[in-house]
Amino acid sequence: MVVLPEDKKAIGCKWVYKVKHNADASMNKYKARLVAKGYAQTYGINYEETYSPVAKMTTIRAIIAMAATKGWSLHQMDVKNDFLHGDLQEEMYMEQPLGYVH
């Protein structure tokens, strides 16, 4: 916890909860993560470059159509945690999450 400098603006945050299930639909574990609301940033005020690389559905359909006509095999993978290990060069401040008791 730090005092927010006068010339800085804090980014909001929220808790995201998820229940993980086993293959037989029984409950496996509860997961929670604290995420920054980067979508609420204002250009030139509280960010330099932030983005989420997500393919558009029309691009996915075009690739699948090309693969089908050319007989290509497709492979899919999921990389959910890759961004967690990146280095942040900018100075960032995040508000306290709701329900936080200090």
mmCIF file of N, CA and C in Angstrom:
data_model
loop_
_atom_site.group_PDB
_atom_site.id
_atom_site.type_symbol
_atom_site.label_atom_id
_atom_site.label_comp_id
_atom_site.label_asym_id
_atom_site.label_seq_id
_atom_site.Cartn_x
_atom_site.Cartn_y
_atom_site.Cartn_z
ATOM 1 N N MET A 1 0.835 -1.168 0.000
ATOM 2 C CA MET A 1 0.000 0.000 0.000
ATOM 3 C C MET A 1 0.886 1.240 0.000
ATOM 4 N N VAL A 2 0.574 2.153 -0.908
ATOM 5 C CA VAL A 2 1.329 3.402 -0.992
ATOM 6 C C VAL A 2 0.343 4.556 -1.163
ATOM 7 N N VAL A 3 0.828 5.756 -0.888
ATOM 8 C CA VAL A 3 0.022 6.954 -1.117
ATOM 9 C C VAL A 3 0.111 7.284 -2.606
ATOM 10 N N LEU A 4 -1.018 7.524 -3.230
ATOM 11 C CA LEU A 4 -1.062 7.826 -4.656
ATOM 12 C C LEU A 4 -0.505 9.232 -4.908
ATOM 13 N N PRO A 5 0.533 9.339 -5.750
ATOM 14 C CA PRO A 5 1.061 10.671 -6.074
ATOM 15 C C PRO A 5 -0.018 11.524 -6.748
ATOM 16 N N GLU A 6 0.053 12.840 -6.559
ATOM 17 C CA GLU A 6 -0.968 13.747 -7.090
ATOM 18 C C GLU A 6 -1.096 13.688 -8.605
ATOM 19 N N ASP A 7 -0.005 13.450 -9.313
ATOM 20 C CA ASP A 7 -0.037 13.446 -10.778
ATOM 21 C C ASP A 7 -0.366 12.085 -11.371
ATOM 22 N N LYS A 8 -0.751 11.117 -10.553
ATOM 23 C CA LYS A 8 -1.061 9.762 -11.030
ATOM 24 C C LYS A 8 -2.518 9.440 -10.821
ATOM 25 N N LYS A 9 -3.022 8.503 -11.600
ATOM 26 C CA LYS A 9 -4.399 8.038 -11.468
ATOM 27 C C LYS A 9 -4.371 6.524 -11.296
ATOM 28 N N ALA A 10 -5.123 6.026 -10.344
ATOM 29 C CA ALA A 10 -5.155 4.586 -10.076
ATOM 30 C C ALA A 10 -6.132 3.890 -11.022
ATOM 31 N N ILE A 11 -5.783 2.679 -11.411
ATOM 32 C CA ILE A 11 -6.651 1.846 -12.236
ATOM 33 C C ILE A 11 -7.517 1.020 -11.297
ATOM 34 N N GLY A 12 -8.779 0.883 -11.616
ATOM 35 C CA GLY A 12 -9.678 0.071 -10.799
ATOM 36 C C GLY A 12 -9.351 -1.411 -10.942
ATOM 37 N N CYS A 13 -9.928 -2.216 -10.074
ATOM 38 C CA CYS A 13 -9.716 -3.652 -10.140
ATOM 39 C C CYS A 13 -10.981 -4.363 -9.673
ATOM 40 N N LYS A 14 -11.026 -5.661 -9.915
ATOM 41 C CA LYS A 14 -12.159 -6.451 -9.440
ATOM 42 C C LYS A 14 -11.712 -7.899 -9.259
ATOM 43 N N TRP A 15 -12.432 -8.624 -8.431
ATOM 44 C CA TRP A 15 -12.175 -10.041 -8.224
ATOM 45 C C TRP A 15 -12.965 -10.836 -9.260
ATOM 46 N N VAL A 16 -12.348 -11.846 -9.818
ATOM 47 C CA VAL A 16 -13.010 -12.759 -10.747
ATOM 48 C C VAL A 16 -12.963 -14.143 -10.113
ATOM 49 N N TYR A 17 -14.128 -14.762 -9.945
ATOM 50 C CA TYR A 17 -14.227 -16.063 -9.297
ATOM 51 C C TYR A 17 -14.615 -17.127 -10.323
ATOM 52 N N LYS A 18 -14.099 -18.340 -10.124
ATOM 53 C CA LYS A 18 -14.426 -19.430 -11.037
ATOM 54 C C LYS A 18 -14.438 -20.736 -10.256
ATOM 55 N N VAL A 19 -15.355 -21.617 -10.612
ATOM 56 C CA VAL A 19 -15.409 -22.948 -10.027
ATOM 57 C C VAL A 19 -14.902 -23.921 -11.084
ATOM 58 N N LYS A 20 -13.870 -24.681 -10.756
ATOM 59 C CA LYS A 20 -13.326 -25.677 -11.671
ATOM 60 C C LYS A 20 -14.010 -27.011 -11.395
ATOM 61 N N HIS A 21 -14.353 -27.728 -12.475
ATOM 62 C CA HIS A 21 -15.037 -29.016 -12.352
ATOM 63 C C HIS A 21 -14.183 -30.137 -12.933
ATOM 64 N N ASN A 22 -14.394 -31.336 -12.439
ATOM 65 C CA ASN A 22 -13.767 -32.529 -12.995
ATOM 66 C C ASN A 22 -14.547 -32.972 -14.232
ATOM 67 N N ALA A 23 -14.027 -33.969 -14.936
ATOM 68 C CA ALA A 23 -14.694 -34.475 -16.145
ATOM 69 C C ALA A 23 -16.081 -35.013 -15.852
ATOM 70 N N ASP A 24 -16.302 -35.522 -14.627
ATOM 71 C CA ASP A 24 -17.622 -36.062 -14.265
ATOM 72 C C ASP A 24 -18.553 -34.985 -13.712
ATOM 73 N N ALA A 25 -18.204 -33.730 -13.867
ATOM 74 C CA ALA A 25 -18.986 -32.553 -13.454
ATOM 75 C C ALA A 25 -18.958 -32.302 -11.946
ATOM 76 N N SER A 26 -18.207 -33.090 -11.194
ATOM 77 C CA SER A 26 -18.087 -32.812 -9.769
ATOM 78 C C SER A 26 -17.146 -31.619 -9.565
ATOM 79 N N MET A 27 -17.351 -30.915 -8.462
ATOM 80 C CA MET A 27 -16.563 -29.724 -8.190
ATOM 81 C C MET A 27 -15.130 -30.114 -7.833
ATOM 82 N N ASN A 28 -14.158 -29.456 -8.455
ATOM 83 C CA ASN A 28 -12.752 -29.748 -8.204
ATOM 84 C C ASN A 28 -12.168 -28.725 -7.235
ATOM 85 N N LYS A 29 -12.265 -27.431 -7.583
ATOM 86 C CA LYS A 29 -11.715 -26.393 -6.715
ATOM 87 C C LYS A 29 -12.298 -25.039 -7.080
ATOM 88 N N TYR A 30 -12.161 -24.105 -6.156
ATOM 89 C CA TYR A 30 -12.545 -22.721 -6.375
ATOM 90 C C TYR A 30 -11.292 -21.927 -6.718
ATOM 91 N N LYS A 31 -11.406 -21.012 -7.682
ATOM 92 C CA LYS A 31 -10.268 -20.166 -8.039
ATOM 93 C C LYS A 31 -10.711 -18.712 -7.995
ATOM 94 N N ALA A 32 -9.796 -17.842 -7.624
ATOM 95 C CA ALA A 32 -10.077 -16.407 -7.603
ATOM 96 C C ALA A 32 -8.833 -15.673 -8.074
ATOM 97 N N ARG A 33 -9.051 -14.582 -8.798
ATOM 98 C CA ARG A 33 -7.921 -13.759 -9.212
ATOM 99 C C ARG A 33 -8.345 -12.295 -9.200
ATOM 100 N N LEU A 34 -7.396 -11.449 -8.902
ATOM 101 C CA LEU A 34 -7.622 -10.010 -8.894
ATOM 102 C C LEU A 34 -7.132 -9.457 -10.220
ATOM 103 N N VAL A 35 -8.012 -8.797 -10.959
ATOM 104 C CA VAL A 35 -7.638 -8.278 -12.278
ATOM 105 C C VAL A 35 -7.787 -6.763 -12.320
ATOM 106 N N ALA A 36 -6.877 -6.122 -13.033
ATOM 107 C CA ALA A 36 -6.944 -4.669 -13.229
ATOM 108 C C ALA A 36 -7.937 -4.370 -14.339
ATOM 109 N N LYS A 37 -8.678 -3.278 -14.200
ATOM 110 C CA LYS A 37 -9.642 -2.859 -15.225
ATOM 111 C C LYS A 37 -8.922 -1.982 -16.247
ATOM 112 N N GLY A 38 -8.045 -2.608 -17.026
ATOM 113 C CA GLY A 38 -7.255 -1.882 -18.006
ATOM 114 C C GLY A 38 -8.082 -1.203 -19.076
ATOM 115 N N TYR A 39 -9.294 -1.708 -19.322
ATOM 116 C CA TYR A 39 -10.172 -1.114 -20.331
ATOM 117 C C TYR A 39 -10.626 0.287 -19.950
ATOM 118 N N ALA A 40 -10.471 0.653 -18.696
ATOM 119 C CA ALA A 40 -10.914 1.969 -18.234
ATOM 120 C C ALA A 40 -9.802 3.017 -18.295
ATOM 121 N N GLN A 41 -8.639 2.639 -18.846
ATOM 122 C CA GLN A 41 -7.527 3.583 -18.925
ATOM 123 C C GLN A 41 -7.788 4.646 -19.986
ATOM 124 N N THR A 42 -7.182 5.802 -19.820
ATOM 125 C CA THR A 42 -7.332 6.917 -20.744
ATOM 126 C C THR A 42 -5.996 7.188 -21.417
ATOM 127 N N TYR A 43 -5.995 7.266 -22.741
ATOM 128 C CA TYR A 43 -4.759 7.458 -23.493
ATOM 129 C C TYR A 43 -4.021 8.710 -23.020
ATOM 130 N N GLY A 44 -2.728 8.560 -22.781
ATOM 131 C CA GLY A 44 -1.894 9.679 -22.378
ATOM 132 C C GLY A 44 -1.940 10.003 -20.902
ATOM 133 N N ILE A 45 -2.842 9.365 -20.154
ATOM 134 C CA ILE A 45 -2.964 9.665 -18.729
ATOM 135 C C ILE A 45 -2.422 8.521 -17.878
ATOM 136 N N ASN A 46 -2.917 7.326 -18.106
ATOM 137 C CA ASN A 46 -2.495 6.233 -17.229
ATOM 138 C C ASN A 46 -2.125 4.955 -17.978
ATOM 139 N N TYR A 47 -1.567 5.093 -19.175
ATOM 140 C CA TYR A 47 -1.017 3.919 -19.844
ATOM 141 C C TYR A 47 -0.169 4.323 -21.028
ATOM 142 N N GLU A 48 0.666 3.406 -21.443
ATOM 143 C CA GLU A 48 1.461 3.586 -22.662
ATOM 144 C C GLU A 48 0.888 2.680 -23.746
ATOM 145 N N GLU A 49 1.141 1.387 -23.653
ATOM 146 C CA GLU A 49 0.611 0.447 -24.628
ATOM 147 C C GLU A 49 0.047 -0.760 -23.900
ATOM 148 N N THR A 50 -1.252 -0.951 -23.995
ATOM 149 C CA THR A 50 -1.870 -2.163 -23.463
ATOM 150 C C THR A 50 -2.822 -2.679 -24.512
ATOM 151 N N TYR A 51 -2.881 -3.987 -24.650
ATOM 152 C CA TYR A 51 -3.788 -4.586 -25.619
ATOM 153 C C TYR A 51 -4.014 -6.034 -25.258
ATOM 154 N N SER A 52 -5.041 -6.589 -25.803
ATOM 155 C CA SER A 52 -5.338 -8.001 -25.622
ATOM 156 C C SER A 52 -5.424 -8.627 -27.005
ATOM 157 N N PRO A 53 -4.444 -9.442 -27.385
ATOM 158 C CA PRO A 53 -4.450 -10.013 -28.728
ATOM 159 C C PRO A 53 -5.503 -11.116 -28.877
ATOM 160 N N VAL A 54 -6.630 -10.761 -29.445
ATOM 161 C CA VAL A 54 -7.720 -11.704 -29.645
ATOM 162 C C VAL A 54 -8.092 -11.695 -31.120
ATOM 163 N N ALA A 55 -8.184 -12.885 -31.703
ATOM 164 C CA ALA A 55 -8.544 -12.992 -33.118
ATOM 165 C C ALA A 55 -10.035 -12.742 -33.297
ATOM 166 N N LYS A 56 -10.384 -12.068 -34.374
ATOM 167 C CA LYS A 56 -11.794 -11.844 -34.684
ATOM 168 C C LYS A 56 -12.391 -13.129 -35.241
ATOM 169 N N MET A 57 -13.681 -13.330 -34.983
ATOM 170 C CA MET A 57 -14.344 -14.552 -35.426
ATOM 171 C C MET A 57 -14.310 -14.698 -36.947
ATOM 172 N N THR A 58 -14.375 -13.595 -37.693
ATOM 173 C CA THR A 58 -14.311 -13.695 -39.163
ATOM 174 C C THR A 58 -12.950 -14.226 -39.607
ATOM 175 N N THR A 59 -11.894 -13.860 -38.900
ATOM 176 C CA THR A 59 -10.556 -14.372 -39.223
ATOM 177 C C THR A 59 -10.482 -15.866 -38.953
ATOM 178 N N ILE A 60 -11.022 -16.301 -37.831
ATOM 179 C CA ILE A 60 -11.031 -17.728 -37.494
ATOM 180 C C ILE A 60 -11.793 -18.518 -38.554
ATOM 181 N N ARG A 61 -12.964 -18.022 -38.950
ATOM 182 C CA ARG A 61 -13.763 -18.719 -39.979
ATOM 183 C C ARG A 61 -13.017 -18.795 -41.298
ATOM 184 N N ALA A 62 -12.307 -17.729 -41.674
ATOM 185 C CA ALA A 62 -11.550 -17.726 -42.926
ATOM 186 C C ALA A 62 -10.423 -18.766 -42.890
ATOM 187 N N ILE A 63 -9.736 -18.860 -41.767
ATOM 188 C CA ILE A 63 -8.657 -19.845 -41.629
ATOM 189 C C ILE A 63 -9.213 -21.263 -41.687
ATOM 190 N N ILE A 64 -10.326 -21.507 -41.022
ATOM 191 C CA ILE A 64 -10.937 -22.837 -41.057
ATOM 192 C C ILE A 64 -11.382 -23.183 -42.476
ATOM 193 N N ALA A 65 -11.956 -22.227 -43.181
ATOM 194 C CA ALA A 65 -12.393 -22.465 -44.566
ATOM 195 C C ALA A 65 -11.198 -22.777 -45.468
ATOM 196 N N MET A 66 -10.106 -22.027 -45.334
ATOM 197 C CA MET A 66 -8.901 -22.297 -46.135
ATOM 198 C C MET A 66 -8.347 -23.677 -45.834
ATOM 199 N N ALA A 67 -8.304 -24.040 -44.554
ATOM 200 C CA ALA A 67 -7.782 -25.350 -44.168
ATOM 201 C C ALA A 67 -8.642 -26.475 -44.736
ATOM 202 N N ALA A 68 -9.957 -26.275 -44.734
ATOM 203 C CA ALA A 68 -10.864 -27.300 -45.266
ATOM 204 C C ALA A 68 -10.672 -27.485 -46.769
ATOM 205 N N THR A 69 -10.550 -26.381 -47.512
ATOM 206 C CA THR A 69 -10.402 -26.490 -48.969
ATOM 207 C C THR A 69 -9.030 -27.009 -49.372
ATOM 208 N N LYS A 70 -8.015 -26.730 -48.594
ATOM 209 C CA LYS A 70 -6.654 -27.148 -48.953
ATOM 210 C C LYS A 70 -6.233 -28.446 -48.273
ATOM 211 N N GLY A 71 -7.100 -29.007 -47.431
ATOM 212 C CA GLY A 71 -6.789 -30.270 -46.769
ATOM 213 C C GLY A 71 -5.764 -30.145 -45.651
ATOM 214 N N TRP A 72 -5.620 -28.954 -45.087
ATOM 215 C CA TRP A 72 -4.674 -28.741 -43.996
ATOM 216 C C TRP A 72 -5.248 -29.293 -42.695
ATOM 217 N N SER A 73 -4.380 -29.702 -41.781
ATOM 218 C CA SER A 73 -4.847 -30.078 -40.445
ATOM 219 C C SER A 73 -4.685 -28.861 -39.533
ATOM 220 N N LEU A 74 -5.616 -28.691 -38.643
ATOM 221 C CA LEU A 74 -5.581 -27.557 -37.712
ATOM 222 C C LEU A 74 -5.312 -28.055 -36.301
ATOM 223 N N HIS A 75 -4.614 -27.247 -35.531
ATOM 224 C CA HIS A 75 -4.358 -27.537 -34.123
ATOM 225 C C HIS A 75 -4.718 -26.304 -33.315
ATOM 226 N N GLN A 76 -5.283 -26.510 -32.144
ATOM 227 C CA GLN A 76 -5.684 -25.413 -31.281
ATOM 228 C C GLN A 76 -4.979 -25.564 -29.951
ATOM 229 N N MET A 77 -4.595 -24.436 -29.347
ATOM 230 C CA MET A 77 -4.013 -24.472 -28.010
ATOM 231 C C MET A 77 -4.511 -23.271 -27.214
ATOM 232 N N ASP A 78 -4.431 -23.378 -25.932
ATOM 233 C CA ASP A 78 -4.917 -22.333 -25.037
ATOM 234 C C ASP A 78 -3.756 -21.858 -24.175
ATOM 235 N N VAL A 79 -3.450 -20.577 -24.232
ATOM 236 C CA VAL A 79 -2.366 -20.008 -23.432
ATOM 237 C C VAL A 79 -2.971 -18.923 -22.555
ATOM 238 N N LYS A 80 -3.569 -19.317 -21.447
ATOM 239 C CA LYS A 80 -4.259 -18.359 -20.593
ATOM 240 C C LYS A 80 -3.314 -17.584 -19.682
ATOM 241 N N ASN A 81 -2.237 -18.191 -19.253
ATOM 242 C CA ASN A 81 -1.397 -17.577 -18.235
ATOM 243 C C ASN A 81 -0.139 -16.920 -18.775
ATOM 244 N N ASP A 82 0.015 -16.825 -20.059
ATOM 245 C CA ASP A 82 1.240 -16.289 -20.637
ATOM 246 C C ASP A 82 1.510 -14.858 -20.176
ATOM 247 N N PHE A 83 0.489 -14.021 -20.119
ATOM 248 C CA PHE A 83 0.667 -12.618 -19.758
ATOM 249 C C PHE A 83 1.094 -12.420 -18.309
ATOM 250 N N LEU A 84 0.909 -13.416 -17.457
ATOM 251 C CA LEU A 84 1.244 -13.273 -16.042
ATOM 252 C C LEU A 84 2.736 -13.126 -15.797
ATOM 253 N N HIS A 85 3.552 -13.560 -16.756
ATOM 254 C CA HIS A 85 4.980 -13.568 -16.545
ATOM 255 C C HIS A 85 5.692 -12.450 -17.309
ATOM 256 N N GLY A 86 4.948 -11.496 -17.840
ATOM 257 C CA GLY A 86 5.549 -10.385 -18.569
ATOM 258 C C GLY A 86 6.123 -9.348 -17.614
ATOM 259 N N ASP A 87 7.059 -8.557 -18.109
ATOM 260 C CA ASP A 87 7.663 -7.497 -17.308
ATOM 261 C C ASP A 87 6.957 -6.178 -17.588
ATOM 262 N N LEU A 88 6.559 -5.482 -16.540
ATOM 263 C CA LEU A 88 5.900 -4.191 -16.654
ATOM 264 C C LEU A 88 6.946 -3.109 -16.488
ATOM 265 N N GLN A 89 7.108 -2.268 -17.489
ATOM 266 C CA GLN A 89 8.122 -1.210 -17.452
ATOM 267 C C GLN A 89 7.574 0.096 -16.871
ATOM 268 N N GLU A 90 6.258 0.288 -16.963
ATOM 269 C CA GLU A 90 5.640 1.532 -16.526
ATOM 270 C C GLU A 90 5.326 1.487 -15.031
ATOM 271 N N GLU A 91 5.190 2.659 -14.443
ATOM 272 C CA GLU A 91 4.763 2.775 -13.057
ATOM 273 C C GLU A 91 3.247 2.772 -13.054
ATOM 274 N N MET A 92 2.630 1.818 -12.375
ATOM 275 C CA MET A 92 1.173 1.680 -12.374
ATOM 276 C C MET A 92 0.665 1.646 -10.938
ATOM 277 N N TYR A 93 -0.532 2.187 -10.731
ATOM 278 C CA TYR A 93 -1.179 2.169 -9.421
ATOM 279 C C TYR A 93 -2.560 1.576 -9.592
ATOM 280 N N MET A 94 -2.965 0.721 -8.643
ATOM 281 C CA MET A 94 -4.268 0.072 -8.707
ATOM 282 C C MET A 94 -5.032 0.375 -7.426
ATOM 283 N N GLU A 95 -6.326 0.662 -7.567
ATOM 284 C CA GLU A 95 -7.168 0.930 -6.405
ATOM 285 C C GLU A 95 -7.320 -0.326 -5.563
ATOM 286 N N GLN A 96 -7.717 -0.153 -4.317
ATOM 287 C CA GLN A 96 -7.999 -1.296 -3.459
ATOM 288 C C GLN A 96 -9.248 -2.001 -3.967
ATOM 289 N N PRO A 97 -9.264 -3.322 -3.953
ATOM 290 C CA PRO A 97 -10.467 -4.032 -4.371
ATOM 291 C C PRO A 97 -11.601 -3.834 -3.354
ATOM 292 N N LEU A 98 -12.836 -3.937 -3.809
ATOM 293 C CA LEU A 98 -13.981 -3.821 -2.911
ATOM 294 C C LEU A 98 -13.919 -4.913 -1.862
ATOM 295 N N GLY A 99 -14.274 -4.563 -0.669
ATOM 296 C CA GLY A 99 -14.278 -5.544 0.421
ATOM 297 C C GLY A 99 -12.924 -5.705 1.081
ATOM 298 N N TYR A 100 -11.918 -4.953 0.633
ATOM 299 C CA TYR A 100 -10.585 -5.064 1.219
ATOM 300 C C TYR A 100 -10.551 -4.361 2.556
ATOM 301 N N VAL A 101 -10.042 -5.028 3.569
ATOM 302 C CA VAL A 101 -9.907 -4.436 4.897
ATOM 303 C C VAL A 101 -8.436 -4.349 5.211
ATOM 304 N N HIS A 102 -7.967 -3.149 5.500
ATOM 305 C CA HIS A 102 -6.534 -2.942 5.777
ATOM 306 C C HIS A 102 -6.299 -2.821 7.250
#
